Coordinates of C-alpha atoms in Angstrom, one line a residue:
M1 CA 8.6 -3.0 -1.5
R2 CA 5.5 -2.4 -0.1
K3 CA 4.0 0.5 1.9
I4 CA 3.1 -0.3 5.5
N5 CA 1.5 2.2 7.8
E6 CA 2.4 0.3 11.1
I7 CA 2.9 -3.6 12.5
F8 CA 1.5 -4.1 15.7
Y9 CA 0.8 -6.6 17.9
S10 CA -2.6 -7.1 20.2
L11 CA -5.6 -9.1 19.9
Q12 CA -8.0 -9.3 16.7
G13 CA -11.2 -6.6 17.9
E14 CA -13.7 -7.8 14.9
G15 CA -15.5 -10.5 12.6
Y16 CA -15.1 -14.1 13.4
F17 CA -11.7 -14.3 14.8
T18 CA -13.0 -11.6 17.4
G19 CA -10.4 -11.6 20.9
T20 CA -7.3 -13.9 18.4
P21 CA -3.9 -12.8 19.3
S22 CA -3.0 -11.4 15.7
I23 CA 0.3 -9.8 14.0
F24 CA -1.3 -6.6 12.2
V25 CA 0.4 -5.3 9.6
R26 CA -1.8 -1.9 8.5
F27 CA -1.1 -1.0 5.1
S28 CA -0.7 2.4 3.7
G29 CA -2.2 3.6 1.1
C30 CA -6.3 2.8 -0.8
N31 CA -8.3 2.6 -4.0
L32 CA -11.4 4.4 -1.5
K33 CA -11.9 7.2 0.3
C34 CA -14.3 6.1 3.0
P35 CA -15.1 8.6 5.2
F36 CA -15.0 6.4 8.5
C37 CA -11.7 4.7 7.5
D38 CA -9.0 4.6 10.9
T39 CA -6.0 4.7 8.7
E40 CA -4.0 7.7 8.2
H41 CA -3.0 7.5 4.4
T42 CA -0.9 9.6 4.5
H43 CA 1.6 7.9 7.3
G44 CA 3.7 5.1 5.9
Q45 CA 7.0 3.8 4.9
W46 CA 8.3 1.5 2.5
M47 CA 9.6 -1.8 3.5
E48 CA 11.3 -4.8 2.0
D49 CA 10.0 -7.8 2.4
D50 CA 12.8 -8.8 5.0
E51 CA 11.8 -5.4 6.8
I52 CA 8.2 -7.1 7.0
F53 CA 9.9 -10.5 8.6
F54 CA 12.3 -8.7 10.9
A55 CA 9.8 -6.6 12.4
I56 CA 7.1 -9.2 12.6
S57 CA 9.6 -11.6 14.0
P58 CA 9.3 -11.0 17.8
F59 CA 6.0 -11.8 18.2
P60 CA 4.6 -15.0 19.8
A61 CA 1.3 -15.4 17.6
S62 CA 1.0 -16.8 14.3
H63 CA -2.0 -15.6 13.1
L64 CA -1.5 -12.6 10.6
V65 CA -3.7 -10.4 9.6
L66 CA -3.2 -7.9 6.3
T67 CA -5.2 -5.1 6.7
G68 CA -5.3 -1.5 5.5
G69 CA -5.6 0.8 3.8
E70 CA -6.5 -2.1 1.3
P71 CA -3.5 -4.5 1.5
S72 CA -4.6 -6.3 -2.2
L73 CA -2.9 -3.2 -3.7
F74 CA 0.6 -4.5 -2.0
I75 CA 0.2 -8.4 -1.8
D76 CA 1.3 -11.6 -4.1
E77 CA 1.4 -14.6 -4.2
A78 CA 5.3 -15.1 -2.6
L79 CA 4.6 -12.8 0.3
I80 CA 1.5 -14.9 1.0
D81 CA 3.7 -18.4 0.8
R82 CA 6.5 -17.1 2.3
F83 CA 4.3 -16.0 5.4
H84 CA 2.9 -19.4 5.6
N85 CA 6.7 -21.1 4.9
A86 CA 7.1 -19.1 8.7
G87 CA 4.3 -20.8 9.8
Y88 CA 1.8 -17.8 9.8
F89 CA -1.8 -18.2 9.0
V90 CA -2.4 -15.6 6.8
Q91 CA -6.1 -13.4 6.9
I92 CA -6.7 -10.6 5.0
E93 CA -8.9 -7.7 5.5
T94 CA -10.2 -6.4 1.9
N95 CA -12.4 -3.7 0.3
G96 CA -13.2 -6.7 -2.4
T97 CA -12.3 -4.1 -5.3
Q98 CA -9.5 -6.3 -6.3
L99 CA -8.7 -9.7 -6.9
L100 CA -6.4 -11.9 -4.4
P101 CA -3.7 -14.5 -4.4
E102 CA -5.2 -17.7 -4.1
N103 CA -3.1 -19.1 -1.2
I104 CA -4.3 -16.6 1.6
D105 CA -5.8 -18.6 4.5
W106 CA -9.1 -16.4 5.3
I107 CA -10.5 -13.6 3.5
T108 CA -12.6 -11.2 5.2
C109 CA -14.5 -8.7 2.9
S110 CA -15.8 -5.3 3.7
P111 CA -17.0 -3.4 0.7
K112 CA -17.5 -0.3 0.9
S113 CA -19.8 2.4 0.0
D114 CA -20.8 1.9 -4.3
A115 CA -17.6 0.1 -5.2
Q116 CA -17.3 -2.4 -7.5
L117 CA -16.3 -5.8 -6.2
A118 CA -14.0 -7.9 -7.7
L119 CA -14.9 -10.9 -5.4
T120 CA -18.1 -12.4 -5.4
K121 CA -16.8 -14.5 -2.4
A122 CA -15.1 -14.7 1.0
D123 CA -14.4 -16.4 4.5
E124 CA -16.7 -13.6 5.8
L125 CA -18.0 -11.0 5.0
K126 CA -18.2 -7.8 7.3
I127 CA -20.6 -5.0 6.1
V128 CA -20.3 -1.7 7.9
F129 CA -23.7 -0.7 8.7
T130 CA -24.1 3.2 7.2
G131 CA -27.8 2.6 7.1
Q132 CA -27.1 1.3 3.4
D133 CA -29.2 -1.3 1.5
I134 CA -27.1 -4.5 1.8
S135 CA -29.7 -6.8 -0.6
V136 CA -27.2 -6.1 -2.6
Y137 CA -24.6 -8.7 -1.1
D138 CA -27.5 -11.5 -1.2
T139 CA -25.7 -13.2 -4.1
F140 CA -22.0 -13.1 -2.2
E141 CA -20.6 -16.4 -1.1
A142 CA -19.4 -16.1 2.4
K143 CA -19.6 -18.6 5.3
Y144 CA -20.6 -16.0 8.2
R145 CA -22.3 -12.6 7.4
F146 CA -21.8 -9.5 10.3
L147 CA -22.6 -6.2 10.3
Q148 CA -21.1 -3.9 12.3
P149 CA -21.9 -0.1 13.5
C150 CA -20.3 2.4 11.8
S151 CA -18.3 3.9 14.5
N152 CA -20.1 2.1 17.1
R153 CA -22.8 5.4 16.5
N154 CA -26.0 3.2 15.4
T155 CA -25.2 0.3 17.1
D156 CA -29.6 0.3 17.7
K157 CA -30.5 0.3 14.3
V158 CA -27.8 -2.5 13.2
I159 CA -29.5 -4.7 16.0
D160 CA -33.0 -4.2 15.0
F161 CA -31.6 -5.6 11.6
L162 CA -30.2 -8.7 12.7
L163 CA -33.4 -9.7 14.7
K164 CA -35.5 -9.4 11.3
N165 CA -32.3 -11.0 9.7
P166 CA -31.1 -13.9 11.3
G167 CA -28.8 -15.2 9.1
W168 CA -26.6 -11.7 9.5
R169 CA -24.4 -11.9 13.2
L170 CA -23.2 -8.7 15.5
S171 CA -19.5 -7.7 14.8
L172 CA -18.6 -5.0 17.2
Q173 CA -15.2 -3.0 16.9
T174 CA -14.2 -4.6 20.8
H175 CA -10.7 -3.3 20.6
K176 CA -12.6 0.2 20.7
F177 CA -14.5 -1.0 23.9
I178 CA -11.2 -2.0 25.8
D179 CA -9.2 0.3 24.6
I180 CA -6.6 -1.6 22.9
R181 CA -5.3 -1.1 19.1

């Protein structure tokens, strides 16, 4: 059983895959309590794997995003294998505090606050910028590095940082700008 907040179909709104039609499996529950989190952790239902597959099956996309909350608390290698066997590309959005199954296709690590990271590398590192010192991530191995304004409130500070640090890219929450989930 896995606690699911919601399952829905939309466009990926953040990071490397922005604009990609995706099926979102949003897990409920997290080991951190971030003040800007957009998941209501008191909501959700416990679902069997068959129920999850039934819920995602009507959608035409093959890009699957495991998000949360913190999905690493609820997934395992067998579930990822089952997604792969059904033809899905599996992306996870994680805070990086838990180890992950090795068979995930794309890891988006979005560290929060001062939490100790269990991960040392990911496909993309996406920092929600609240003014914190991000030099602590200089040794984190990532193909892509994104800095994202916190709820689009401090975009000017993020742009200023990016212009001074061209190794980072801008990630906006485009789904909020175009008013989709």
